[in-house]
mmCIF file of C-alpha atoms in Angstrom:
data_model
loop_
_atom_site.group_PDB
_atom_site.id
_atom_site.type_symbol
_atom_site.label_atom_id
_atom_site.label_comp_id
_atom_site.label_asym_id
_atom_site.label_seq_id
_atom_site.Cartn_x
_atom_site.Cartn_y
_atom_site.Cartn_z
ATOM 1 C CA MET A 323 -45.022 66.643 108.764
ATOM 2 C CA ILE A 324 -45.877 68.907 111.669
ATOM 3 C CA CYS A 325 -43.290 68.924 114.452
ATOM 4 C CA PRO A 326 -44.540 66.573 117.164
ATOM 5 C CA TRP A 327 -43.369 68.836 119.967
ATOM 6 C CA ASN A 328 -45.686 71.593 118.687
ATOM 7 C CA ARG A 329 -48.654 69.448 119.572
ATOM 8 C CA GLY A 330 -50.135 69.286 123.034
ATOM 9 C CA SER A 331 -49.353 71.265 126.168
ATOM 10 C CA SER A 332 -46.700 73.979 125.858
ATOM 11 C CA ASN A 333 -44.918 72.932 129.072
ATOM 12 C CA LEU A 334 -44.144 69.554 127.452
ATOM 13 C CA HIS A 335 -42.611 70.911 124.222
ATOM 14 C CA GLU A 336 -38.980 71.065 125.318
ATOM 15 C CA PRO A 337 -38.785 67.614 127.004
ATOM 16 C CA ILE A 338 -40.464 65.959 124.003
ATOM 17 C CA ARG A 339 -38.174 67.765 121.549
ATOM 18 C CA ARG A 340 -35.056 66.841 123.532
ATOM 19 C CA ALA A 341 -36.072 63.180 123.914
ATOM 20 C CA TYR A 342 -36.973 63.029 120.215
ATOM 21 C CA TRP A 343 -33.508 64.099 119.013
ATOM 22 C CA VAL A 344 -31.719 61.968 121.614
ATOM 23 C CA ALA A 345 -33.687 58.942 120.419
ATOM 24 C CA LEU A 346 -32.811 59.616 116.784
ATOM 25 C CA ASP A 347 -29.208 60.780 117.071
ATOM 26 C CA GLU A 348 -27.612 58.754 119.839
ATOM 27 C CA ALA A 349 -28.697 55.251 118.860
ATOM 28 C CA ALA A 350 -25.858 52.918 117.891
ATOM 29 C CA ASP A 351 -27.681 51.292 114.978
ATOM 30 C CA PRO A 352 -31.026 51.552 113.150
ATOM 31 C CA ALA A 353 -32.586 48.833 115.325
ATOM 32 C CA ALA A 354 -31.665 50.753 118.478
ATOM 33 C CA ALA A 355 -33.077 53.935 116.949
ATOM 34 C CA GLU A 356 -36.318 52.102 116.172
ATOM 35 C CA ARG A 357 -36.557 50.822 119.764
ATOM 36 C CA ARG A 358 -35.878 54.290 121.171
ATOM 37 C CA ARG A 359 -38.495 55.864 118.923
ATOM 38 C CA CYS A 360 -41.083 53.271 119.940
ATOM 39 C CA ASP A 361 -40.243 53.897 123.610
ATOM 40 C CA LEU A 362 -40.626 57.628 123.034
ATOM 41 C CA VAL A 363 -44.021 57.128 121.388
ATOM 42 C CA GLN A 364 -45.203 54.989 124.307
ATOM 43 C CA ALA A 365 -43.854 57.422 126.908
ATOM 44 C CA SER A 366 -45.349 60.460 125.218
ATOM 45 C CA SER A 367 -48.675 58.773 124.537
ATOM 46 C CA SER A 368 -49.606 58.986 128.197
ATOM 47 C CA ALA A 369 -48.786 62.704 128.388
ATOM 48 C CA THR A 370 -49.737 63.940 124.920
ATOM 49 C CA THR A 371 -51.683 61.653 122.642
ATOM 50 C CA ARG A 372 -51.496 64.012 119.657
ATOM 51 C CA ALA A 373 -47.693 64.240 119.822
ATOM 52 C CA ALA A 374 -47.443 60.450 120.105
ATOM 53 C CA ALA A 375 -49.732 59.979 117.110
ATOM 54 C CA CYS A 376 -47.632 62.419 115.099
ATOM 55 C CA LEU A 377 -44.417 60.572 116.002
ATOM 56 C CA ALA A 378 -45.924 57.173 115.236
ATOM 57 C CA GLU A 379 -47.329 58.363 111.899
ATOM 58 C CA ASP A 380 -44.160 57.838 109.882
ATOM 59 C CA LEU A 381 -41.394 56.486 112.111
ATOM 60 C CA PRO A 382 -39.064 55.147 109.354
ATOM 61 C CA ALA A 383 -38.959 58.502 107.552
ATOM 62 C CA LEU A 384 -37.693 60.165 110.715
ATOM 63 C CA CYS A 385 -34.461 58.143 110.589
ATOM 64 C CA VAL A 386 -33.422 58.625 106.967
ATOM 65 C CA HIS A 387 -30.520 60.863 108.052
ATOM 66 C CA ARG A 388 -29.020 57.916 110.004
ATOM 67 C CA ARG A 389 -27.896 56.296 106.741
ATOM 68 C CA TYR A 390 -25.286 58.999 106.226
ATOM 69 C CA ALA A 391 -21.891 59.434 107.892
ATOM 70 C CA ARG A 392 -22.118 60.172 111.627
ATOM 71 C CA ARG A 393 -20.390 63.555 111.238
ATOM 72 C CA LEU A 394 -23.000 64.735 108.713
ATOM 73 C CA ARG A 395 -26.191 63.459 110.360
ATOM 74 C CA LYS A 396 -27.097 66.511 112.409
ATOM 75 C CA ARG A 397 -26.402 68.873 109.527
ATOM 76 C CA LEU A 398 -28.385 66.813 107.020
ATOM 77 C CA ARG A 399 -31.385 66.324 109.283
ATOM 78 C CA SER A 400 -31.657 69.987 110.143
ATOM 79 C CA SER A 401 -30.616 71.906 107.035
ATOM 80 C CA ASN A 402 -33.654 72.395 104.890
ATOM 81 C CA LEU A 403 -32.968 74.846 102.088
ATOM 82 C CA LEU A 404 -36.574 75.027 100.949
ATOM 83 C CA GLU A 405 -37.909 75.684 104.449
ATOM 84 C CA ARG A 406 -35.430 78.499 105.078
ATOM 85 C CA SER A 407 -36.148 79.967 101.650
ATOM 86 C CA LEU A 408 -39.893 79.974 102.185
ATOM 87 C CA GLU A 409 -39.446 81.609 105.588
ATOM 88 C CA GLU A 410 -37.316 84.356 104.031
ATOM 89 C CA VAL A 411 -39.853 84.934 101.233
ATOM 90 C CA ARG A 412 -42.623 85.093 103.851
ATOM 91 C CA ARG A 413 -40.633 87.635 105.868
ATOM 92 C CA ARG A 414 -39.977 89.845 102.846
ATOM 93 C CA THR A 415 -43.532 89.716 101.506
ATOM 94 C CA LYS A 416 -44.905 91.015 104.807
ATOM 95 C CA VAL A 417 -43.190 94.314 104.029
ATOM 96 C CA ILE A 418 -44.472 94.434 100.445
ATOM 97 C CA GLY A 419 -48.050 93.431 101.194
ATOM 98 C CA ARG A 420 -49.284 92.812 97.659
ATOM 99 C CA PHE A 421 -47.286 92.192 94.504
ATOM 100 C CA PRO A 422 -48.127 94.311 91.452
ATOM 101 C CA GLY A 423 -47.562 91.344 89.153
ATOM 102 C CA GLU A 424 -46.168 87.849 88.721
ATOM 103 C CA THR A 425 -42.737 89.084 87.615
ATOM 104 C CA SER A 426 -42.063 90.972 90.841
ATOM 105 C CA CYS A 427 -43.036 87.923 92.914
ATOM 106 C CA LEU A 428 -40.812 85.614 90.872
ATOM 107 C CA SER A 429 -37.881 88.026 91.015
ATOM 108 C CA LEU A 430 -38.175 88.179 94.820
ATOM 109 C CA CYS A 431 -38.277 84.374 95.079
ATOM 110 C CA TRP A 432 -35.294 84.055 92.754
ATOM 111 C CA ALA A 433 -33.327 86.644 94.749
ATOM 112 C CA VAL A 434 -34.028 84.804 98.013
ATOM 113 C CA LEU A 435 -33.009 81.435 96.545
ATOM 114 C CA ASP A 436 -29.861 82.988 95.094
ATOM 115 C CA LEU A 437 -29.020 84.497 98.484
ATOM 116 C CA VAL A 438 -29.629 81.258 100.404
ATOM 117 C CA VAL A 439 -27.742 79.034 97.950
ATOM 118 C CA GLY A 440 -24.856 81.499 97.750
ATOM 119 C CA GLY A 441 -24.486 81.515 101.522
ATOM 120 C CA ALA A 442 -24.718 77.754 101.917
ATOM 121 C CA ARG A 443 -21.580 76.080 103.128
ATOM 122 C CA GLY A 444 -20.299 72.893 101.579
ATOM 123 C CA LEU A 445 -20.230 69.664 103.535
ATOM 124 C CA GLY A 446 -16.476 69.082 103.181
ATOM 125 C CA LEU A 447 -16.651 65.358 102.501
ATOM 126 C CA THR A 448 -13.704 63.034 103.049
ATOM 127 C CA ASP A 449 -12.876 60.284 100.538
ATOM 128 C CA LEU A 450 -14.481 57.685 102.814
ATOM 129 C CA GLU A 451 -17.694 59.741 103.087
ATOM 130 C CA ARG A 452 -17.770 60.199 99.305
ATOM 131 C CA HIS A 453 -17.473 56.424 98.942
ATOM 132 C CA GLU A 454 -20.315 55.871 101.459
ATOM 133 C CA LEU A 455 -22.515 58.311 99.524
ATOM 134 C CA ALA A 456 -21.714 56.518 96.255
ATOM 135 C CA VAL A 457 -22.797 53.228 97.853
ATOM 136 C CA LEU A 458 -26.038 54.859 99.079
ATOM 137 C CA ARG A 459 -26.714 56.246 95.588
ATOM 138 C CA ALA A 460 -26.179 52.798 94.060
ATOM 139 C CA GLU A 461 -28.543 51.217 96.616
ATOM 140 C CA ARG A 462 -31.189 53.853 95.925
ATOM 141 C CA ALA A 463 -30.835 53.374 92.157
ATOM 142 C CA ALA A 464 -31.361 49.621 92.590
ATOM 143 C CA MET A 465 -34.580 50.121 94.574
ATOM 144 C CA PRO A 466 -37.861 49.751 92.665
ATOM 145 C CA ALA A 467 -39.633 52.960 91.711
ATOM 146 C CA PRO A 468 -42.526 53.973 93.981
ATOM 147 C CA ASP A 469 -46.028 53.164 92.787
ATOM 148 C CA ARG A 470 -47.264 56.679 93.261
ATOM 149 C CA MET A 471 -45.924 60.202 93.382
ATOM 150 C CA ILE A 472 -45.728 61.843 96.788
ATOM 151 C CA ALA A 473 -46.172 65.596 96.816
#
């Protein structure tokens, strides 16, 4: 999904981004988060229709991180190993220009992934948080499989 604050007028980016994370992070429960997100969509629809459409596109997926322990929410919603890895590969390939073969490309990608994973910090879960994650895993295992694959 494209970041909603990257759509529309540049002078509105920061207020939309700030309101977006406040709506998602500071709600007391999922129902409050849903109300805040709907309010944000309505408020931004008057200023930037494209940003509002982007926010409204998949509202439930934006709150998946709220199921986890409060202490971990910000870290889980914003740490995206794949995104950082792709950015690092992109940065390094600018210097190279063109790869002589598949092996050199794969070795660069592997080196970047190894570097990113090696530098990743653990979450430092407490026993209560481990229990909450076990409950979430059990709930997810009990859910029916999706009808189609999402790429």
